[in-house]
GROMACS .gro file of C-alpha atoms in nm:
model
  360
    1MET     CA    1   0.000   0.000   0.000
    2LEU     CA    2   0.103   0.360  -0.043
    3ARG     CA    3   0.274   0.575   0.219
    4GLN     CA    4   0.323   0.950   0.256
    5GLN     CA    5   0.672   0.909   0.106
    6ASP     CA    6   0.499   0.821  -0.222
    7VAL     CA    7   0.334   1.165  -0.255
    8GLY     CA    8   0.480   1.341  -0.558
    9HIS     CA    9   0.563   1.016  -0.734
   10ARG     CA   10   0.398   0.838  -1.026
   11ILE     CA   11   0.170   0.554  -0.917
   12VAL     CA   12  -0.082   0.307  -1.059
   13VAL     CA   13  -0.405   0.237  -0.872
   14ARG     CA   14  -0.641  -0.053  -0.931
   15ARG     CA   15  -0.979   0.039  -0.789
   16ILE     CA   16  -1.311  -0.135  -0.752
   17VAL     CA   17  -1.573   0.036  -0.970
   18GLY     CA   18  -1.863  -0.206  -0.938
   19ILE     CA   19  -1.986  -0.561  -0.889
   20ARG     CA   20  -2.102  -0.800  -1.163
   21GLU     CA   21  -2.237  -1.144  -1.090
   22GLY     CA   22  -2.096  -1.124  -0.744
   23ARG     CA   23  -1.745  -1.040  -0.862
   24PRO     CA   24  -1.572  -0.698  -0.838
   25LEU     CA   25  -1.503  -0.492  -1.149
   26PHE     CA   26  -1.170  -0.311  -1.160
   27SER     CA   27  -1.036  -0.001  -1.333
   28ASP     CA   28  -0.673   0.113  -1.340
   29ALA     CA   29  -0.556   0.476  -1.310
   30LEU     CA   30  -0.205   0.607  -1.368
   31GLY     CA   31  -0.080   0.945  -1.251
   32GLU     CA   32   0.111   1.145  -0.991
   33LEU     CA   33   0.004   1.104  -0.631
   34VAL     CA   34  -0.061   1.456  -0.501
   35GLU     CA   35  -0.244   1.381  -0.178
   36LEU     CA   36  -0.288   1.083   0.055
   37SER     CA   37  -0.517   1.082   0.357
   38GLU     CA   38  -0.676   0.817   0.574
   39THR     CA   39  -0.988   0.822   0.357
   40HIS     CA   40  -0.884   0.927   0.004
   41LEU     CA   41  -0.596   0.948  -0.237
   42THR     CA   42  -0.574   1.203  -0.519
   43LEU     CA   43  -0.396   1.153  -0.850
   44ALA     CA   44  -0.306   1.401  -1.122
   45THR     CA   45  -0.377   1.200  -1.438
   46ALA     CA   46  -0.360   1.290  -1.807
   47GLN     CA   47  -0.739   1.330  -1.798
   48GLY     CA   48  -0.739   1.552  -1.491
   49GLN     CA   49  -0.754   1.512  -1.115
   50LEU     CA   50  -0.897   1.186  -0.979
   51ARG     CA   51  -0.999   1.140  -0.615
   52VAL     CA   52  -1.032   0.778  -0.506
   53PRO     CA   53  -1.173   0.662  -0.170
   54VAL     CA   54  -0.925   0.434   0.004
   55ALA     CA   55  -1.207   0.184   0.056
   56GLN     CA   56  -1.224   0.137  -0.324
   57VAL     CA   57  -0.850   0.077  -0.368
   58HIS     CA   58  -0.772  -0.287  -0.444
   59ARG     CA   59  -0.401  -0.237  -0.513
   60ALA     CA   60  -0.170   0.062  -0.552
   61LYS     CA   61   0.202   0.096  -0.607
   62ARG     CA   62   0.468   0.337  -0.723
   63VAL     CA   63   0.587   0.301  -1.083
   64PRO     CA   64   0.891   0.444  -1.262
   65PRO     CA   65   0.855   0.806  -1.374
   66THR     CA   66   0.827   0.909  -1.734
   67ARG     CA   67   1.011   1.226  -1.824
   68ARG     CA   68   1.083   1.396  -1.494
   69PRO     CA   69   1.307   1.699  -1.446
   70THR     CA   70   1.633   1.637  -1.270
   71ALA     CA   71   1.680   1.743  -0.910
   72ALA     CA   72   1.916   2.015  -1.033
   73ALA     CA   73   1.648   2.149  -1.268
   74VAL     CA   74   1.390   2.162  -0.988
   75VAL     CA   75   1.634   2.341  -0.758
   76ALA     CA   76   1.724   2.594  -1.027
   77LEU     CA   77   1.360   2.674  -1.100
   78GLU     CA   78   1.270   2.701  -0.732
   79ARG     CA   79   1.562   2.942  -0.683
   80ALA     CA   80   1.445   3.150  -0.980
   81ALA     CA   81   1.091   3.154  -0.836
   82ASP     CA   82   1.227   3.270  -0.500
   83GLU     CA   83   1.414   3.553  -0.673
   84ALA     CA   84   1.090   3.651  -0.845
   85TRP     CA   85   0.893   3.670  -0.516
   86PRO     CA   86   1.154   3.800  -0.268
   87ALA     CA   87   1.060   3.802   0.099
   88PRO     CA   88   1.212   4.099   0.286
   89THR     CA   89   1.307   3.896   0.595
   90ARG     CA   90   1.529   3.600   0.518
   91GLY     CA   91   1.742   3.340   0.691
   92ARG     CA   92   1.933   3.025   0.599
   93LEU     CA   93   1.986   2.675   0.731
   94GLY     CA   94   2.271   2.561   0.513
   95ASP     CA   95   2.111   2.555   0.167
   96TRP     CA   96   1.755   2.584   0.302
   97LEU     CA   97   1.585   2.924   0.274
   98LEU     CA   98   1.372   3.082   0.547
   99ARG     CA   99   1.137   3.360   0.437
  100SER     CA  100   0.898   3.605   0.601
  101ALA     CA  101   0.685   3.891   0.465
  102GLU     CA  102   0.444   3.989   0.745
  103GLY     CA  103   0.228   3.689   0.661
  104TRP     CA  104   0.155   3.813   0.306
  105THR     CA  105   0.117   3.501   0.087
  106GLY     CA  106   0.228   3.153   0.175
  107ARG     CA  107   0.534   3.136  -0.049
  108ALA     CA  108   0.690   3.453   0.095
  109ASN     CA  109   0.637   3.320   0.448
  110SER     CA  110   0.762   2.964   0.421
  111ALA     CA  111   1.083   2.766   0.437
  112LEU     CA  112   1.217   2.621   0.113
  113PRO     CA  113   1.393   2.292   0.202
  114ILE     CA  114   1.613   2.227  -0.100
  115GLY     CA  115   1.974   2.124  -0.060
  116ASP     CA  116   2.160   2.039   0.259
  117PRO     CA  117   2.049   2.209   0.584
  118ASP     CA  118   2.389   2.132   0.745
  119ARG     CA  119   2.228   1.932   1.024
  120PRO     CA  120   2.012   1.622   1.066
  121LEU     CA  121   1.664   1.651   0.917
  122ALA     CA  122   1.484   1.644   1.252
  123ALA     CA  123   1.709   1.920   1.387
  124ALA     CA  124   1.649   2.126   1.070
  125VAL     CA  125   1.272   2.109   1.117
  126ASP     CA  126   1.314   2.210   1.481
  127ALA     CA  127   1.522   2.510   1.370
  128VAL     CA  128   1.256   2.611   1.116
  129GLN     CA  129   0.990   2.611   1.386
  130ARG     CA  130   1.208   2.818   1.621
  131TRP     CA  131   1.284   3.075   1.348
  132TYR     CA  132   0.916   3.138   1.276
  133ALA     CA  133   0.820   3.128   1.644
  134GLU     CA  134   1.068   3.409   1.712
  135LEU     CA  135   0.889   3.613   1.444
  136GLY     CA  136   0.550   3.532   1.595
  137GLN     CA  137   0.441   3.350   1.278
  138PRO     CA  138   0.313   2.998   1.211
  139ALA     CA  139   0.578   2.774   1.059
  140LEU     CA  140   0.519   2.688   0.691
  141VAL     CA  141   0.734   2.470   0.466
  142ASN     CA  142   0.702   2.448   0.087
  143THR     CA  143   0.799   2.099  -0.027
  144PRO     CA  144   0.875   2.056  -0.401
  145LEU     CA  145   0.793   1.698  -0.496
  146PRO     CA  146   0.938   1.444  -0.517
  147LEU     CA  147   1.262   1.631  -0.437
  148ALA     CA  148   1.155   1.715  -0.081
  149ALA     CA  149   0.962   1.392  -0.016
  150PRO     CA  150   1.193   1.301   0.278
  151VAL     CA  151   1.111   1.637   0.439
  152GLY     CA  152   0.743   1.568   0.381
  153ALA     CA  153   0.771   1.231   0.552
  154GLU     CA  154   0.932   1.396   0.857
  155LEU     CA  155   0.653   1.655   0.868
  156ASP     CA  156   0.390   1.381   0.837
  157ALA     CA  157   0.539   1.209   1.139
  158ARG     CA  158   0.506   1.535   1.333
  159GLY     CA  159   0.142   1.587   1.233
  160TRP     CA  160   0.188   1.884   1.000
  161GLY     CA  161  -0.108   1.976   0.780
  162THR     CA  162  -0.113   2.006   0.401
  163ARG     CA  163  -0.262   2.279   0.182
  164PRO     CA  164  -0.387   2.206  -0.172
  165PRO     CA  165  -0.118   2.107  -0.425
  166THR     CA  166   0.030   2.376  -0.648
  167LEU     CA  167   0.155   2.311  -1.000
  168VAL     CA  168   0.478   2.476  -1.113
  169GLN     CA  169   0.429   2.505  -1.489
  170THR     CA  170   0.667   2.606  -1.766
  171ALA     CA  171   0.658   2.690  -2.137
  172PRO     CA  172   0.921   2.792  -2.395
  173LEU     CA  173   0.876   3.161  -2.467
  174PRO     CA  174   0.854   3.125  -2.849
  175ARG     CA  175   0.576   2.870  -2.810
  176LEU     CA  176   0.398   3.084  -2.551
  177ALA     CA  177   0.406   3.392  -2.775
  178SER     CA  178   0.280   3.188  -3.072
  179ALA     CA  179  -0.005   3.028  -2.877
  180SER     CA  180  -0.112   3.364  -2.733
  181ALA     CA  181  -0.111   3.522  -3.078
  182ASP     CA  182  -0.319   3.235  -3.219
  183GLU     CA  183  -0.580   3.284  -2.948
  184HIS     CA  184  -0.596   3.659  -3.018
  185ARG     CA  185  -0.667   3.579  -3.385
  186GLY     CA  186  -0.938   3.334  -3.285
  187THR     CA  187  -0.765   3.026  -3.417
  188THR     CA  188  -0.805   2.843  -3.088
  189THR     CA  189  -1.104   2.814  -2.859
  190ASP     CA  190  -1.153   3.120  -2.639
  191GLU     CA  191  -1.313   3.019  -2.313
  192GLY     CA  192  -1.249   3.352  -2.150
  193ASP     CA  193  -1.009   3.472  -1.883
  194ALA     CA  194  -0.945   3.272  -1.572
  195GLY     CA  195  -0.974   3.532  -1.299
  196GLY     CA  196  -0.735   3.514  -1.011
  197ALA     CA  197  -0.465   3.300  -1.172
  198PRO     CA  198  -0.183   3.221  -1.177
  199THR     CA  199  -0.141   3.210  -0.807
  200ASP     CA  200   0.176   3.255  -0.607
  201THR     CA  201   0.055   3.051  -0.314
  202ALA     CA  202  -0.178   2.781  -0.195
  203ASP     CA  203  -0.264   2.996   0.106
  204PRO     CA  204  -0.642   3.002   0.170
  205ALA     CA  205  -0.593   3.326   0.363
  206SER     CA  206  -0.502   3.489   0.037
  207GLY     CA  207  -0.845   3.417  -0.103
  208THR     CA  208  -0.954   3.122  -0.316
  209PRO     CA  209  -0.962   3.228  -0.683
  210ASP     CA  210  -1.305   3.198  -0.838
  211ALA     CA  211  -1.167   3.087  -1.172
  212ALA     CA  212  -1.504   2.948  -1.280
  213ALA     CA  213  -1.671   3.288  -1.263
  214ARG     CA  214  -1.775   3.411  -1.607
  215ILE     CA  215  -1.937   3.752  -1.650
  216ASP     CA  216  -2.004   3.912  -1.986
  217ALA     CA  217  -1.803   4.225  -2.057
  218ALA     CA  218  -1.975   4.559  -2.015
  219ALA     CA  219  -2.009   4.797  -2.306
  220GLY     CA  220  -1.687   4.981  -2.369
  221ALA     CA  221  -1.456   4.708  -2.235
  222PRO     CA  222  -1.169   4.638  -2.476
  223THR     CA  223  -1.151   4.313  -2.666
  224GLY     CA  224  -0.836   4.105  -2.638
  225SER     CA  225  -0.723   4.192  -2.990
  226SER     CA  226  -0.763   4.570  -2.947
  227ALA     CA  227  -0.661   4.611  -2.585
  228VAL     CA  228  -0.353   4.822  -2.516
  229VAL     CA  229  -0.131   4.670  -2.250
  230ASP     CA  230   0.098   4.919  -2.078
  231LEU     CA  231   0.409   4.770  -1.919
  232ALA     CA  232   0.543   4.990  -1.639
  233THR     CA  233   0.846   4.954  -1.414
  234ALA     CA  234   0.629   5.028  -1.109
  235PRO     CA  235   0.268   4.944  -1.021
  236SER     CA  236   0.008   5.219  -1.020
  237ASP     CA  237  -0.210   5.280  -0.715
  238GLU     CA  238  -0.500   5.117  -0.904
  239TRP     CA  239  -0.282   4.814  -0.981
  240LEU     CA  240  -0.194   4.779  -0.613
  241ALA     CA  241  -0.561   4.811  -0.516
  242ILE     CA  242  -0.654   4.516  -0.739
  243ALA     CA  243  -0.364   4.314  -0.600
  244ALA     CA  244  -0.473   4.400  -0.245
  245GLY     CA  245  -0.823   4.279  -0.320
  246ARG     CA  246  -0.686   3.958  -0.464
  247LYS     CA  247  -0.452   3.892  -0.173
  248GLY     CA  248  -0.655   4.024   0.119
  249GLY     CA  249  -0.449   4.336   0.190
  250LEU     CA  250  -0.115   4.486   0.103
  251PRO     CA  251   0.126   4.539   0.396
  252GLU     CA  252   0.458   4.716   0.344
  253ALA     CA  253   0.633   4.381   0.310
  254ALA     CA  254   0.408   4.304   0.012
  255ARG     CA  255   0.540   4.607  -0.177
  256HIS     CA  256   0.890   4.469  -0.127
  257VAL     CA  257   0.785   4.127  -0.261
  258LEU     CA  258   0.628   4.289  -0.568
  259THR     CA  259   0.895   4.542  -0.656
  260ALA     CA  260   1.234   4.428  -0.519
  261VAL     CA  261   1.337   4.248  -0.839
  262ASP     CA  262   1.593   4.396  -1.078
  263GLN     CA  263   1.392   4.308  -1.391
  264VAL     CA  264   1.019   4.348  -1.332
  265ARG     CA  265   0.723   4.484  -1.528
  266PHE     CA  266   0.365   4.558  -1.423
  267ALA     CA  267   0.098   4.520  -1.692
  268HIS     CA  268  -0.199   4.758  -1.696
  269VAL     CA  269  -0.506   4.738  -1.924
  270TYR     CA  270  -0.759   5.023  -1.908
  271ALA     CA  271  -1.117   5.055  -2.034
  272ASP     CA  272  -1.268   5.405  -2.034
  273GLY     CA  273  -1.010   5.516  -1.782
  274THR     CA  274  -1.067   5.223  -1.547
  275LEU     CA  275  -0.804   4.958  -1.485
  276VAL     CA  276  -0.964   4.623  -1.575
  277ALA     CA  277  -0.669   4.383  -1.604
  278ILE     CA  278  -0.325   4.351  -1.448
  279GLY     CA  279  -0.025   4.121  -1.453
  280ARG     CA  280   0.331   4.101  -1.328
  281GLY     CA  281   0.639   3.967  -1.502
  282THR     CA  282   0.991   3.914  -1.371
  283VAL     CA  283   1.312   3.786  -1.525
  284THR     CA  284   1.528   3.583  -1.285
  285GLY     CA  285   1.738   3.268  -1.278
  286GLN     CA  286   2.041   3.427  -1.447
  287GLY     CA  287   1.812   3.577  -1.710
  288ARG     CA  288   1.654   3.252  -1.825
  289TRP     CA  289   1.312   3.256  -1.660
  290LEU     CA  290   1.016   3.488  -1.713
  291GLY     CA  291   0.795   3.454  -1.405
  292LEU     CA  292   0.424   3.533  -1.441
  293SER     CA  293   0.212   3.624  -1.141
  294LEU     CA  294  -0.102   3.818  -1.047
  295ILE     CA  295  -0.264   3.783  -1.389
  296GLU     CA  296  -0.600   3.925  -1.290
  297VAL     CA  297  -0.899   4.037  -1.498
  298LEU     CA  298  -1.192   4.211  -1.329
  299PRO     CA  299  -1.523   4.025  -1.371
  300VAL     CA  300  -1.671   4.302  -1.587
  301ALA     CA  301  -1.397   4.255  -1.849
  302ARG     CA  302  -1.371   3.877  -1.867
  303ARG     CA  303  -1.432   3.670  -2.181
  304GLN     CA  304  -1.238   3.924  -2.384
  305GLY     CA  305  -0.902   3.746  -2.400
  306LEU     CA  306  -0.735   4.005  -2.177
  307ALA     CA  307  -0.541   3.753  -1.968
  308ARG     CA  308  -0.387   3.610  -2.283
  309ARG     CA  309  -0.311   3.960  -2.409
  310VAL     CA  310  -0.132   4.046  -2.084
  311ILE     CA  311   0.065   3.720  -2.095
  312ASN     CA  312   0.161   3.783  -2.458
  313GLU     CA  313   0.297   4.131  -2.382
  314LEU     CA  314   0.491   4.010  -2.080
  315ALA     CA  315   0.628   3.720  -2.287
  316GLY     CA  316   0.749   3.965  -2.550
  317TRP     CA  317   0.916   4.179  -2.287
  318GLY     CA  318   1.085   3.877  -2.128
  319ALA     CA  319   1.209   3.745  -2.462
  320SER     CA  320   1.350   4.086  -2.555
  321GLY     CA  321   1.561   4.072  -2.239
  322GLY     CA  322   1.700   3.728  -2.319
  323ALA     CA  323   1.462   3.501  -2.126
  324THR     CA  324   1.394   3.169  -2.299
  325HIS     CA  325   1.125   3.009  -2.081
  326ALA     CA  326   0.828   3.118  -1.870
  327PHE     CA  327   0.700   2.974  -1.545
  328LEU     CA  328   0.397   3.024  -1.325
  329GLN     CA  329   0.244   2.862  -1.019
  330VAL     CA  330  -0.123   2.768  -1.007
  331GLU     CA  331  -0.332   2.565  -0.767
  332GLN     CA  332  -0.418   2.230  -0.920
  333ARG     CA  333  -0.783   2.269  -0.818
  334ASN     CA  334  -0.809   2.587  -1.027
  335GLU     CA  335  -0.926   2.388  -1.330
  336ALA     CA  336  -1.019   2.684  -1.552
  337ALA     CA  337  -0.677   2.844  -1.512
  338VAL     CA  338  -0.497   2.513  -1.567
  339ALA     CA  339  -0.694   2.461  -1.888
  340LEU     CA  340  -0.607   2.810  -2.013
  341TYR     CA  341  -0.236   2.762  -1.948
  342GLN     CA  342  -0.244   2.422  -2.117
  343ARG     CA  343  -0.382   2.584  -2.433
  344LEU     CA  344  -0.101   2.838  -2.418
  345GLY     CA  345   0.162   2.564  -2.405
  346PHE     CA  346   0.234   2.530  -2.033
  347VAL     CA  347   0.313   2.188  -1.889
  348THR     CA  348   0.369   2.088  -1.528
  349HIS     CA  349   0.737   2.087  -1.436
  350HIS     CA  350   0.681   1.972  -1.077
  351THR     CA  351   0.438   2.021  -0.790
  352TYR     CA  352   0.476   2.149  -0.438
  353LEU     CA  353   0.280   2.123  -0.117
  354THR     CA  354   0.265   2.392   0.149
  355ARG     CA  355   0.293   2.223   0.488
  356VAL     CA  356   0.159   2.384   0.804
  357ALA     CA  357   0.285   2.317   1.157
  358PRO     CA  358   0.027   2.189   1.406
  359GLY     CA  359  -0.167   2.480   1.547
  360GLY     CA  360  -0.064   2.706   1.258
   0.00000   0.00000   0.00000
């Protein structure tokens, strides 16, 4: 049977789907195990997420991965993502990163356990808890999978909780620009903008994105093909107001997270003088990675292709500066956003789980 150490790995599950003539009927499912509880297991399959009650599982085991990024590739991307979302208060345990930003977003307020913490694993977790306790914050740990599976197993043994899985997705910039342009011309299906995605965190306190919301655009709202996207080196007050609404506030530490990157652009789209769509792009990871975050379209302007237009402009800016690939982070349960990014050429590079200390 499966154990918590199997989370983040590719598995096959044979489950009971019915009874015929007194004999059980079986169905097999293959995918990445993203969650395992006493009652259910959840797989990310090629057809989407599948939640299976443990009572229906006849047999389950880990199987060899298909094409999986190397540990070095996961570490490099996680470092680039950290550069793109820089917490103002930072510490280190060997190679591990400790981050705090007045509680604003999970990723900026969590430990990143990649590399060697220069001490036994149990002592490293103890040190993480002490560091956050001294700041008066709950201890959070982001565990990229399967790279940090041993850390996850240690946290399981200590009773740490788990927030919903987040997908770290990537796309080559030329492909992303081409796919975005095709959608603007109407050569692919336009299902509208996925509001509130991509996300930077699986933190419920930041607000759960209502990606399924679909509201027809009001008269005067720009269409995706005609919208003018302004890329600025600093966010406007209106931009920050939308971000604050999305993230449940905007403390001073949040402004540092948003702006303290050498190469950063803030996308603004206006309709009749009102800001209706925003986005943020960064170039990090020694100039290779364009990071996309806070792609947000107000409900009144959705179904106009504005999210794709914002992504296209940020992709062009990133490519002009030498970036070759884009990445974003999106909650796996945000199905509308995941579908949009799939159409634009994004694929899942790896997943991570945000772990929460007991009582946090």
